[in-house]
């Protein structure tokens, strides 16, 4: 079993910045992709950004140019640097990790979520 522990959420004013962290621990085999998703009240969970073990990244259009995802493979940790935050970024942010346990089996893990609130 793999545990994902997130940190870094909180309350920030519009235009401000926050950095989220997510550390994976436990019986890790080989984590390939890691990512961040978010869910706002009354809305479905959506992908925010993903990063592969080789550093290839993908972002939802609404955060391009404002958010940066990065990772430390040695620490099995993924980060999300969020800048120029807007009220519509308010959501619970969830960390995600895909553990390649065998050549044909991937286990997907989720963190518990961290609240990000953008408000003046």
Short mmCIF file of N, CA and C in Angstrom, two decimals, residues 1-91:
data_model
loop_
_atom_site.label_atom_id
_atom_site.label_comp_id
_atom_site.label_asym_id
_atom_site.label_seq_id
_atom_site.Cartn_x
_atom_site.Cartn_y
_atom_site.Cartn_z
N UNK A 1 0.85 -1.19 0.00
CA UNK A 1 0.00 0.00 0.00
C UNK A 1 0.88 1.24 0.00
N UNK A 2 0.41 2.25 -0.70
CA UNK A 2 1.12 3.52 -0.81
C UNK A 2 0.27 4.62 -0.19
N UNK A 3 0.90 5.47 0.58
CA UNK A 3 0.21 6.61 1.18
C UNK A 3 0.72 7.89 0.53
N UNK A 4 -0.22 8.80 0.29
CA UNK A 4 0.12 10.12 -0.24
C UNK A 4 -0.29 11.16 0.80
N UNK A 5 0.65 11.98 1.19
CA UNK A 5 0.39 13.00 2.20
C UNK A 5 0.62 14.37 1.57
N UNK A 6 -0.44 15.17 1.55
CA UNK A 6 -0.39 16.49 0.93
C UNK A 6 -0.20 17.57 2.00
N UNK A 7 0.36 18.68 1.58
CA UNK A 7 0.49 19.83 2.46
C UNK A 7 0.59 21.09 1.62
N UNK A 8 0.36 22.22 2.28
CA UNK A 8 0.57 23.50 1.60
C UNK A 8 -0.68 24.27 1.24
N UNK A 9 -1.85 23.71 1.45
CA UNK A 9 -3.06 24.44 1.14
C UNK A 9 -3.32 25.56 2.12
N UNK A 10 -4.33 26.37 1.85
CA UNK A 10 -4.67 27.45 2.76
C UNK A 10 -5.47 28.53 2.09
N UNK A 11 -5.54 29.66 2.76
CA UNK A 11 -6.28 30.83 2.28
C UNK A 11 -5.28 31.83 1.70
N UNK A 12 -5.57 32.31 0.51
CA UNK A 12 -4.69 33.28 -0.14
C UNK A 12 -5.54 34.30 -0.87
N UNK A 13 -5.03 35.52 -0.99
CA UNK A 13 -5.75 36.56 -1.71
C UNK A 13 -5.59 36.39 -3.22
N UNK A 14 -6.55 36.88 -3.99
CA UNK A 14 -6.39 36.83 -5.45
C UNK A 14 -5.08 37.46 -5.87
N UNK A 15 -4.41 36.79 -6.81
CA UNK A 15 -3.11 37.25 -7.26
C UNK A 15 -1.95 36.67 -6.48
N UNK A 16 -2.25 36.00 -5.39
CA UNK A 16 -1.22 35.43 -4.54
C UNK A 16 -0.71 34.08 -5.04
N UNK A 17 0.15 33.50 -4.22
CA UNK A 17 0.78 32.22 -4.59
C UNK A 17 0.70 31.22 -3.45
N UNK A 18 0.71 29.96 -3.82
CA UNK A 18 0.79 28.86 -2.87
C UNK A 18 1.58 27.73 -3.50
N UNK A 19 2.21 26.93 -2.65
CA UNK A 19 2.93 25.75 -3.14
C UNK A 19 2.41 24.52 -2.42
N UNK A 20 1.89 23.59 -3.19
CA UNK A 20 1.42 22.33 -2.64
C UNK A 20 2.52 21.27 -2.78
N UNK A 21 2.57 20.40 -1.78
CA UNK A 21 3.51 19.27 -1.82
C UNK A 21 2.75 17.98 -1.55
N UNK A 22 3.25 16.91 -2.12
CA UNK A 22 2.64 15.60 -1.90
C UNK A 22 3.75 14.55 -1.89
N UNK A 23 3.89 13.89 -0.76
CA UNK A 23 4.94 12.88 -0.61
C UNK A 23 4.32 11.49 -0.57
N UNK A 24 4.86 10.60 -1.38
CA UNK A 24 4.41 9.21 -1.41
C UNK A 24 5.33 8.36 -0.54
N UNK A 25 4.73 7.44 0.20
CA UNK A 25 5.51 6.54 1.03
C UNK A 25 4.80 5.19 1.12
N UNK A 26 5.53 4.20 1.63
CA UNK A 26 4.93 2.88 1.77
C UNK A 26 5.57 1.89 0.81
N UNK A 27 4.78 0.93 0.36
CA UNK A 27 5.28 -0.15 -0.48
C UNK A 27 5.29 0.26 -1.95
N UNK A 28 6.15 1.20 -2.26
CA UNK A 28 6.24 1.73 -3.62
C UNK A 28 7.07 0.79 -4.48
N UNK A 29 6.56 0.49 -5.67
CA UNK A 29 7.31 -0.32 -6.62
C UNK A 29 8.04 0.63 -7.58
N UNK A 30 7.27 1.35 -8.38
CA UNK A 30 7.85 2.31 -9.32
C UNK A 30 6.78 3.30 -9.73
N UNK A 31 6.81 4.46 -9.13
CA UNK A 31 5.81 5.47 -9.46
C UNK A 31 6.17 6.14 -10.77
N UNK A 32 5.27 6.06 -11.75
CA UNK A 32 5.54 6.75 -13.00
C UNK A 32 4.87 8.12 -12.96
N UNK A 33 3.65 8.23 -13.38
CA UNK A 33 3.01 9.54 -13.42
C UNK A 33 2.50 9.96 -12.04
N UNK A 34 2.63 11.23 -11.76
CA UNK A 34 2.04 11.84 -10.57
C UNK A 34 1.30 13.08 -11.04
N UNK A 35 0.32 13.49 -10.24
CA UNK A 35 -0.44 14.65 -10.70
C UNK A 35 -1.27 15.27 -9.61
N UNK A 36 -1.90 16.36 -9.99
CA UNK A 36 -2.81 17.08 -9.12
C UNK A 36 -4.16 17.21 -9.81
N UNK A 37 -5.20 16.98 -9.03
CA UNK A 37 -6.58 17.18 -9.47
C UNK A 37 -7.23 18.12 -8.48
N UNK A 38 -8.37 18.68 -8.85
CA UNK A 38 -9.09 19.54 -7.92
C UNK A 38 -10.59 19.35 -8.10
N UNK A 39 -11.29 19.63 -7.02
CA UNK A 39 -12.75 19.54 -7.06
C UNK A 39 -13.33 20.72 -6.30
N UNK A 40 -14.05 21.54 -7.03
CA UNK A 40 -14.74 22.69 -6.45
C UNK A 40 -16.14 22.25 -6.02
N UNK A 41 -16.73 22.97 -5.09
CA UNK A 41 -18.09 22.61 -4.63
C UNK A 41 -19.08 22.53 -5.78
N UNK A 42 -19.80 21.43 -5.85
CA UNK A 42 -20.81 21.26 -6.88
C UNK A 42 -20.28 20.90 -8.24
N UNK A 43 -18.98 20.68 -8.35
CA UNK A 43 -18.38 20.35 -9.64
C UNK A 43 -17.66 19.01 -9.58
N UNK A 44 -17.41 18.45 -10.76
CA UNK A 44 -16.67 17.20 -10.83
C UNK A 44 -15.18 17.45 -10.62
N UNK A 45 -14.51 16.40 -10.18
CA UNK A 45 -13.06 16.50 -10.03
C UNK A 45 -12.43 16.64 -11.41
N UNK A 46 -11.47 17.55 -11.53
CA UNK A 46 -10.82 17.77 -12.81
C UNK A 46 -9.30 17.69 -12.67
N UNK A 47 -8.68 17.29 -13.76
CA UNK A 47 -7.23 17.24 -13.79
C UNK A 47 -6.66 18.66 -13.83
N UNK A 48 -5.64 18.90 -13.03
CA UNK A 48 -4.97 20.20 -13.05
C UNK A 48 -3.64 20.08 -13.80
N UNK A 49 -2.82 19.13 -13.38
CA UNK A 49 -1.51 18.96 -14.01
C UNK A 49 -0.98 17.57 -13.71
N UNK A 50 -0.19 17.04 -14.63
CA UNK A 50 0.47 15.77 -14.41
C UNK A 50 1.93 15.87 -14.83
N UNK A 51 2.73 14.96 -14.29
CA UNK A 51 4.15 14.91 -14.64
C UNK A 51 4.60 13.46 -14.62
N UNK A 52 5.35 13.07 -15.65
CA UNK A 52 5.87 11.71 -15.70
C UNK A 52 7.20 11.63 -14.94
N UNK A 53 7.69 10.42 -14.79
CA UNK A 53 8.97 10.23 -14.10
C UNK A 53 10.11 10.86 -14.88
N UNK A 54 9.91 11.06 -16.17
CA UNK A 54 10.94 11.70 -16.99
C UNK A 54 10.79 13.21 -17.06
N UNK A 55 9.72 13.73 -16.43
CA UNK A 55 9.56 15.18 -16.37
C UNK A 55 8.64 15.78 -17.40
N UNK A 56 7.97 14.97 -18.20
CA UNK A 56 7.01 15.51 -19.16
C UNK A 56 5.77 15.98 -18.41
N UNK A 57 5.30 17.15 -18.75
CA UNK A 57 4.19 17.75 -18.02
C UNK A 57 2.99 18.00 -18.92
N UNK A 58 1.84 18.11 -18.26
CA UNK A 58 0.59 18.38 -18.95
C UNK A 58 -0.27 19.23 -18.00
N UNK A 59 -0.92 20.26 -18.55
CA UNK A 59 -1.73 21.17 -17.74
C UNK A 59 -3.11 21.36 -18.36
N UNK A 60 -4.09 21.58 -17.51
CA UNK A 60 -5.39 22.02 -18.02
C UNK A 60 -5.22 23.46 -18.49
N UNK A 61 -5.96 23.83 -19.52
CA UNK A 61 -5.76 25.14 -20.14
C UNK A 61 -5.90 26.29 -19.14
N UNK A 62 -6.80 26.15 -18.19
CA UNK A 62 -7.10 27.26 -17.28
C UNK A 62 -5.95 27.62 -16.34
N UNK A 63 -4.96 26.76 -16.21
CA UNK A 63 -3.84 27.04 -15.29
C UNK A 63 -2.52 27.23 -16.02
N UNK A 64 -2.51 27.05 -17.32
CA UNK A 64 -1.26 27.19 -18.08
C UNK A 64 -0.71 28.60 -17.91
N UNK A 65 0.59 28.66 -17.64
CA UNK A 65 1.24 29.95 -17.43
C UNK A 65 1.16 30.45 -16.00
N UNK A 66 0.35 29.81 -15.17
CA UNK A 66 0.20 30.24 -13.77
C UNK A 66 0.68 29.17 -12.80
N UNK A 67 0.47 27.91 -13.14
CA UNK A 67 0.85 26.80 -12.26
C UNK A 67 2.03 26.05 -12.86
N UNK A 68 2.87 25.53 -11.99
CA UNK A 68 4.00 24.71 -12.43
C UNK A 68 4.07 23.45 -11.57
N UNK A 69 4.07 22.30 -12.24
CA UNK A 69 4.21 21.04 -11.53
C UNK A 69 5.65 20.57 -11.65
N UNK A 70 6.16 20.00 -10.57
CA UNK A 70 7.52 19.47 -10.58
C UNK A 70 7.56 18.27 -9.63
N UNK A 71 8.65 17.53 -9.68
CA UNK A 71 8.75 16.37 -8.80
C UNK A 71 10.20 16.08 -8.47
N UNK A 72 10.36 15.42 -7.32
CA UNK A 72 11.66 14.93 -6.89
C UNK A 72 11.53 13.41 -6.84
N UNK A 73 12.07 12.74 -7.85
CA UNK A 73 11.90 11.30 -7.95
C UNK A 73 12.56 10.57 -6.78
N UNK A 74 13.67 11.08 -6.30
CA UNK A 74 14.37 10.43 -5.19
C UNK A 74 13.51 10.44 -3.92
N UNK A 75 12.67 11.46 -3.79
CA UNK A 75 11.83 11.59 -2.61
C UNK A 75 10.39 11.17 -2.87
N UNK A 76 10.10 10.74 -4.11
CA UNK A 76 8.72 10.40 -4.50
C UNK A 76 7.76 11.52 -4.09
N UNK A 77 8.14 12.71 -4.40
CA UNK A 77 7.36 13.89 -4.01
C UNK A 77 7.05 14.72 -5.25
N UNK A 78 5.81 15.20 -5.30
CA UNK A 78 5.39 16.08 -6.39
C UNK A 78 4.95 17.41 -5.80
N UNK A 79 5.20 18.47 -6.53
CA UNK A 79 4.89 19.82 -6.09
C UNK A 79 3.99 20.50 -7.10
N UNK A 80 3.21 21.46 -6.62
CA UNK A 80 2.43 22.31 -7.51
C UNK A 80 2.61 23.75 -7.04
N UNK A 81 3.36 24.51 -7.81
CA UNK A 81 3.53 25.92 -7.54
C UNK A 81 2.42 26.68 -8.24
N UNK A 82 1.62 27.38 -7.47
CA UNK A 82 0.46 28.09 -8.01
C UNK A 82 0.67 29.58 -7.83
N UNK A 83 0.60 30.32 -8.92
CA UNK A 83 0.79 31.76 -8.89
C UNK A 83 -0.40 32.44 -9.57
N UNK A 84 -0.51 33.74 -9.35
CA UNK A 84 -1.61 34.52 -9.94
C UNK A 84 -2.95 33.83 -9.69
N UNK A 85 -3.16 33.44 -8.46
CA UNK A 85 -4.35 32.67 -8.12
C UNK A 85 -5.61 33.50 -8.29
N UNK A 86 -6.66 32.81 -8.72
CA UNK A 86 -7.95 33.44 -8.94
C UNK A 86 -9.01 32.77 -8.06
N UNK A 87 -10.11 33.45 -7.88
CA UNK A 87 -11.18 32.88 -7.06
C UNK A 87 -11.63 31.53 -7.60
N UNK A 88 -11.61 31.38 -8.91
CA UNK A 88 -12.07 30.13 -9.52
C UNK A 88 -11.09 28.97 -9.32
N UNK A 89 -9.94 29.25 -8.74
CA UNK A 89 -9.01 28.18 -8.38
C UNK A 89 -9.36 27.55 -7.03
N UNK A 90 -10.32 28.15 -6.34
CA UNK A 90 -10.74 27.61 -5.05
C UNK A 90 -11.30 26.20 -5.22
N UNK A 91 -10.74 25.27 -4.47
CA UNK A 91 -11.14 23.87 -4.58
C UNK A 91 -10.36 23.05 -3.56
#
